[in-house]
Amino acid sequence: MAILSNRTSERSAEVDPADPGRRGRRRRRGIGLSRDVIGALLAVPAVVLFAAFAVYPMLRVFYLSVFDYNLTSDPEFVGLANFAFLATDSRFHEALGQTGFYVLGTYGPALILALVLAQALHTKTRGMGLVRLLYFVPVAMSWVAVSVIWRVVLHPDGLLNQALSIDVNWLTSSSTARWGLVIMSVWKEMGFFLILFLAGLQAISPDLHEAASLDGAGSFRRFWHLTLPLLRPVTAVCAVMAVIRGFQAFSPQVVLTGGSFETEVINLFVYKTAFENARMGRASAVAVLMFGALLLLTLIQLRAFRRRDR
Amino acid sequence: MSTLTRRHLVGSIALLAVVSALAACGNNGAGTADGKVTLTFWSHTHPPMVELNKKLVAEYEKQHTNVKVQYETIPNDQFGTKMLTSLSNGSGPDIINMDDSALRGEYLPKKLLAPIDPEGFGAKSVDEIRAKYNEGTLDGASADGQLYGVPSEFNATAFVINTKHFKDAGLDPAKPPATWDDVTTYGKKLVAAGHEQAFSFNYLHSGWYTQQLQTLLNQTGGEIADPKTLKEAVTSPEAVKALQIWAKLATGPDKVHDPNASSRDATSPFSDLATGRQSMAVVYPWSMEQIRQSNPDTYKELQVVPLPQVDPAKPVNRWYAYYWAVNVASKQQPEAWKFISFMADNHERWIADVDFIQPVKGWETSAAAKELPALDVWAGAYANGAFDTVVPHYAEIQDAVTEMVNDAVFNGVAPEEAAKKAADQIQRSLDS
Amino acid sequence: MSATLGRVLRVSLTTLGGLIFVSVLVYATLSALKPASEVLAVPLSWLPSTFEWSNFALPFTETPFARYYLNSVVVGVSVTVLNVVTCTAAGYSFSKFGYRGRNAVFVIILATLMVPVEIIYVPLYALVFQLGWVNSFAGLIIPAGTSAFGIFLMRQSIDSVPDELLEAARLDGAGELRTLVSIVAPVVRAPIAALALFIFMTNWDSHLWPLLVGADDAHRTLPVGLAAMQANNLGSAGVPMMMAAALLALLPTLLLFLSLQRRFVEGVTMTAGMR
């Protein structure tokens, strides 16, 4: 976010509508205001769609969060009661905990694995393009399809148990269901970050590595003192995206456990609260909290990575 | 404005046109422009029932050429949500087919349904319709003295045993288990004879969890919550006892099945029984017909017997029913009730084709009922049943019940502890 | 010597890891081809005794799978086209024109990039209902008709189009729309392709929104339909059919990915560059 607005302000300095230079040019061209009107009209379809289906509902979420609303009767103002309820609701707390577990459990390993694999796969050796593809494939698949497949993989007599010669009831126990989801999600998401890290590595000049090699730095030292710092911007991006993707989790939980066995993540909680139990106000309050949390997390992440950048 | 500008304007408008053209395809298609009436009708997915519904719809359309019935089925696990959200905001079908706990727990308190229109049934009054049905069987669709629908199926609960498995285990099929303790005793023998899923409940969605627990609660005298005081009751000794019965069958030294190995197929919930993996089950009339259609060989080995009891001297059963009802927002209520009247008039075919019992007076003496296997068992089961106790926010409470059963059955939590945890959630739901 | 050994080790380890990764898909494919009695057999046998190719017809004969598929294609293509059009036009507008309020609008759009769409579904559903779009393609398509990411991507890309090129076109008497279509669009065709691919793939994966607005069989998209089929066919008898259905469902995006791999990678990195 912060980076974004920085960039925007840079740009606005360039092409600020108040910039007399630009205005002058425009006048000189002699087409006058109409050109800008046309320009503005071009943005209308996007802006209209945006205002109606993103901005308005977003404002409405804030509004509804202080009402008791079940879709049937008129919304009833309840002040902060929805927030107060959530503050003491163990089901909500559990959903927060499960979301945290899912985000860390899935994206921690996925990021580390992707970072390590990127080092190994960043090579011009022939045939490696094909090997990379093996890791990329799950990225291109839809979550529901993946979940349907993994339901069988995680079956007591499925691939995972049989390949490892273990006997785990992955999806029907509170101690293992969340791990089943995490294993599947690491498989699905790792490739996405691998792509990003490989692109990041490509941007690093090979000369640097050569120079370090000549200086006698071992491969681990080169990775730790050279590659990793240079990859920091990419890592920052990955971390932000990981959190956002993690918070959006819904399909795997719906398909694999329906939220049973302590796998009810925040999105599923919102869905059930709003659409199964018709408590729209309470669901909106969760959305407001989520909005704040995500904003905060992203800012913290970006700041942390930028500080170390310097 | 220059021509140049106008051309641009045209361009921009064309862009908008794309958007609005797409918007135009958004009508709901329930047009009545040519004097035709289109009724929409939603049900859950029980394959034999879906088939009969389609047949009857076709017949009705043939008789009433001005009516088109748009019949949709919705997967069982999404059924409640879809129906409730669409009815809540005034959309949704004209005709719904819904179970009594949802009707009493959500639809009627929220005033989403239209009271019955006797004219559609060719009756002078609601009482005339009421008079056709057995005492108490319309309670599942009644509120404030009004009637909101007629039953499409009315179910009591019985038990089924696989006679072949019984013989394998040296048991006498003529002496079925009378109590839940018997189920354990027999079950252990069946397990020893290699039938490892001797008895299992169905671990499907929250509705199933709750209805099975209710069956046990009716016998132990427990409740999920008290509808008058709106206080949770799952921690009462009676309720905990029901949960204990369930947990004992699935965990510990006396377990007679592995709940992890139970199939979780909501469209054919009895597939383990039907494929011969499972030896005993709690069943409803429709289940038997479904098994007969899908697995005729196993069906021959099955025998319907009375439901095991906590106290065989005072047998208690559980009733539940589905009703045809009309969306209060429907603009074609008279037509909708006419269609429902037609569906209900076919009650003999509902017994003959799908074993759905509609509790019209004297149903058990009808020709179709005489063909019904184990009629005496069913008639007995209907004699001592009761509807579930329903409280507000029932969907949320069913979630808590599901967690409670999962804790006790799959997570090894002691039933008392599981109940305490659920009680907290249930009370919070009731209080807010 | 040790360098060669290192390379061999690296190639074989990564290959092994990759094979373990795709083994899940191989397992799914072979399970789809097995007779129902052989899936989930103990001990695990990879190969079916006979290849039941007809299992791939089961989703079509047993469920309205063809309808789900068609719906997903219609919605996916419409949403993609709509996004390409609206985002390119808006990107051009924000990049090359100087009207008042432009930056403010742009910043507001950017601000929403952070918000996961799921949290606005409650009021969005109410709005779409009021518009009469529940159970309609309009409800599935139009709210997804533009994206902050797309607008941002197209503006950044169009920024790099030299103004001189546009001036030349204008001097030739081309209108703004002509300039956009025949001058700007060809220059930024790579980002457009990346955007199209991205939007299509995201939409193909979209589950929660279609679940809310596409309730009936006629409007169910693949993820919704597949999840419904899954809920209804969990018994082992349903496994080959479900595996076949899942594989058929992931085929289009997989093929798109394999044929446009480079675009995809560019797209992902562009998404990254955005933040």
GROMACS .gro file of N, CA and C in nm, chain B residues 211-259:
model
  147
  521GLN      N    1  -3.054  -3.496   1.381
  521GLN     CA    2  -3.173  -3.582   1.383
  521GLN      C    3  -3.143  -3.716   1.449
  522GLN      N    4  -3.022  -3.765   1.434
  522GLN     CA    5  -2.988  -3.893   1.498
  522GLN      C    6  -2.976  -3.876   1.649
  523LEU      N    7  -2.918  -3.763   1.688
  523LEU     CA    8  -2.909  -3.739   1.833
  523LEU      C    9  -3.050  -3.721   1.890
  524GLN      N   10  -3.136  -3.653   1.815
  524GLN     CA   11  -3.274  -3.633   1.860
  524GLN      C   12  -3.344  -3.767   1.884
  525THR      N   13  -3.317  -3.864   1.796
  525THR     CA   14  -3.378  -3.995   1.812
  525THR      C   15  -3.344  -4.053   1.948
  526LEU      N   16  -3.215  -4.038   1.984
  526LEU     CA   17  -3.173  -4.089   2.116
  526LEU      C   18  -3.228  -4.002   2.228
  527LEU      N   19  -3.228  -3.870   2.205
  527LEU     CA   20  -3.279  -3.778   2.308
  527LEU      C   21  -3.425  -3.807   2.342
  528ASN      N   22  -3.505  -3.837   2.239
  528ASN     CA   23  -3.645  -3.868   2.264
  528ASN      C   24  -3.658  -3.985   2.361
  529GLN      N   25  -3.564  -4.078   2.352
  529GLN     CA   26  -3.573  -4.197   2.437
  529GLN      C   27  -3.518  -4.173   2.578
  530THR      N   28  -3.414  -4.089   2.587
  530THR     CA   29  -3.359  -4.064   2.721
  530THR      C   30  -3.435  -3.951   2.791
  531GLY      N   31  -3.523  -3.884   2.717
  531GLY     CA   32  -3.599  -3.773   2.775
  531GLY      C   33  -3.521  -3.644   2.779
  532GLY      N   34  -3.419  -3.634   2.697
  532GLY     CA   35  -3.339  -3.512   2.695
  532GLY      C   36  -3.383  -3.418   2.584
  533GLU      N   37  -3.323  -3.300   2.585
  533GLU     CA   38  -3.352  -3.198   2.484
  533GLU      C   39  -3.223  -3.125   2.451
  534ILE      N   40  -3.220  -3.062   2.334
  534ILE     CA   41  -3.105  -2.977   2.302
  534ILE      C   42  -3.119  -2.845   2.377
  535ALA      N   43  -3.239  -2.793   2.376
  535ALA     CA   44  -3.265  -2.668   2.449
  535ALA      C   45  -3.413  -2.663   2.483
  536ASP      N   46  -3.443  -2.588   2.586
  536ASP     CA   47  -3.583  -2.573   2.627
  536ASP      C   48  -3.646  -2.458   2.548
  537PRO      N   49  -3.748  -2.488   2.467
  537PRO     CA   50  -3.804  -2.383   2.381
  537PRO      C   51  -3.874  -2.273   2.460
  538LYS      N   52  -3.915  -2.300   2.583
  538LYS     CA   53  -3.987  -2.197   2.659
  538LYS      C   54  -3.890  -2.101   2.726
  539THR      N   55  -3.794  -2.158   2.801
  539THR     CA   56  -3.701  -2.071   2.873
  539THR      C   57  -3.583  -2.029   2.786
  540LEU      N   58  -3.568  -2.093   2.668
  540LEU     CA   59  -3.453  -2.069   2.582
  540LEU      C   60  -3.322  -2.091   2.655
  541LYS      N   61  -3.320  -2.201   2.730
  541LYS     CA   62  -3.195  -2.239   2.797
  541LYS      C   63  -3.144  -2.369   2.734
  542GLU      N   64  -3.014  -2.377   2.717
  542GLU     CA   65  -2.958  -2.501   2.662
  542GLU      C   66  -2.989  -2.616   2.756
  543ALA      N   67  -2.997  -2.739   2.700
  543ALA     CA   68  -3.025  -2.853   2.786
  543ALA      C   69  -2.934  -2.971   2.754
  544VAL      N   70  -2.831  -2.947   2.673
  544VAL     CA   71  -2.745  -3.060   2.635
  544VAL      C   72  -2.660  -3.111   2.752
  545THR      N   73  -2.646  -3.029   2.857
  545THR     CA   74  -2.566  -3.076   2.970
  545THR      C   75  -2.651  -3.150   3.074
  546SER      N   76  -2.782  -3.158   3.051
  546SER     CA   77  -2.867  -3.233   3.144
  546SER      C   78  -2.828  -3.381   3.139
  547PRO      N   79  -2.847  -3.453   3.252
  547PRO     CA   80  -2.807  -3.595   3.255
  547PRO      C   81  -2.874  -3.674   3.142
  548GLU      N   82  -3.000  -3.641   3.110
  548GLU     CA   83  -3.071  -3.715   3.005
  548GLU      C   84  -3.003  -3.695   2.870
  549ALA      N   85  -2.965  -3.570   2.842
  549ALA     CA   86  -2.902  -3.542   2.713
  549ALA      C   87  -2.764  -3.605   2.704
  550VAL      N   88  -2.688  -3.594   2.814
  550VAL     CA   89  -2.554  -3.654   2.813
  550VAL      C   90  -2.565  -3.805   2.793
  551LYS      N   91  -2.670  -3.862   2.849
  551LYS     CA   92  -2.687  -4.007   2.835
  551LYS      C   93  -2.705  -4.044   2.687
  552ALA      N   94  -2.780  -3.963   2.614
  552ALA     CA   95  -2.799  -3.989   2.471
  552ALA      C   96  -2.665  -3.985   2.397
  553LEU      N   97  -2.585  -3.886   2.431
  553LEU     CA   98  -2.454  -3.873   2.366
  553LEU      C   99  -2.364  -3.992   2.403
  554GLN      N  100  -2.379  -4.035   2.529
  554GLN     CA  101  -2.299  -4.150   2.573
  554GLN      C  102  -2.333  -4.276   2.494
  555ILE      N  103  -2.464  -4.296   2.470
  555ILE     CA  104  -2.504  -4.413   2.392
  555ILE      C  105  -2.435  -4.411   2.257
  556TRP      N  106  -2.439  -4.294   2.194
  556TRP     CA  107  -2.376  -4.279   2.061
  556TRP      C  108  -2.226  -4.307   2.069
  557ALA      N  109  -2.161  -4.240   2.166
  557ALA     CA  110  -2.015  -4.250   2.175
  557ALA      C  111  -1.972  -4.394   2.204
  558LYS      N  112  -2.051  -4.464   2.287
  558LYS     CA  113  -2.014  -4.600   2.324
  558LYS      C  114  -2.012  -4.692   2.202
  559LEU      N  115  -2.102  -4.667   2.107
  559LEU     CA  116  -2.110  -4.752   1.988
  559LEU      C  117  -1.993  -4.726   1.893
  560ALA      N  118  -1.927  -4.610   1.910
  560ALA     CA  119  -1.823  -4.572   1.814
  560ALA      C  120  -1.683  -4.570   1.872
  561THR      N  121  -1.673  -4.567   2.006
  561THR     CA  122  -1.540  -4.555   2.067
  561THR      C  123  -1.527  -4.653   2.183
  562GLY      N  124  -1.405  -4.668   2.230
  562GLY     CA  125  -1.383  -4.748   2.349
  562GLY      C  126  -1.391  -4.898   2.323
  563PRO      N  127  -1.385  -4.975   2.430
  563PRO     CA  128  -1.377  -5.121   2.415
  563PRO      C  129  -1.504  -5.182   2.353
  564ASP      N  130  -1.618  -5.113   2.369
  564ASP     CA  131  -1.743  -5.170   2.319
  564ASP      C  132  -1.780  -5.122   2.178
  565LYS      N  133  -1.688  -5.055   2.112
  565LYS     CA  134  -1.726  -4.998   1.983
  565LYS      C  135  -1.760  -5.108   1.882
  566VAL      N  136  -1.859  -5.078   1.800
  566VAL     CA  137  -1.901  -5.179   1.702
  566VAL      C  138  -1.886  -5.128   1.559
  567HIS      N  139  -1.817  -5.015   1.543
  567HIS     CA  140  -1.785  -4.969   1.407
  567HIS      C  141  -1.674  -4.866   1.416
  568ASP      N  142  -1.612  -4.840   1.302
  568ASP     CA  143  -1.510  -4.735   1.295
  568ASP      C  144  -1.573  -4.615   1.223
  569PRO      N  145  -1.602  -4.507   1.298
  569PRO     CA  146  -1.670  -4.394   1.234
  569PRO      C  147  -1.588  -4.334   1.120
   0.00000   0.00000   0.00000
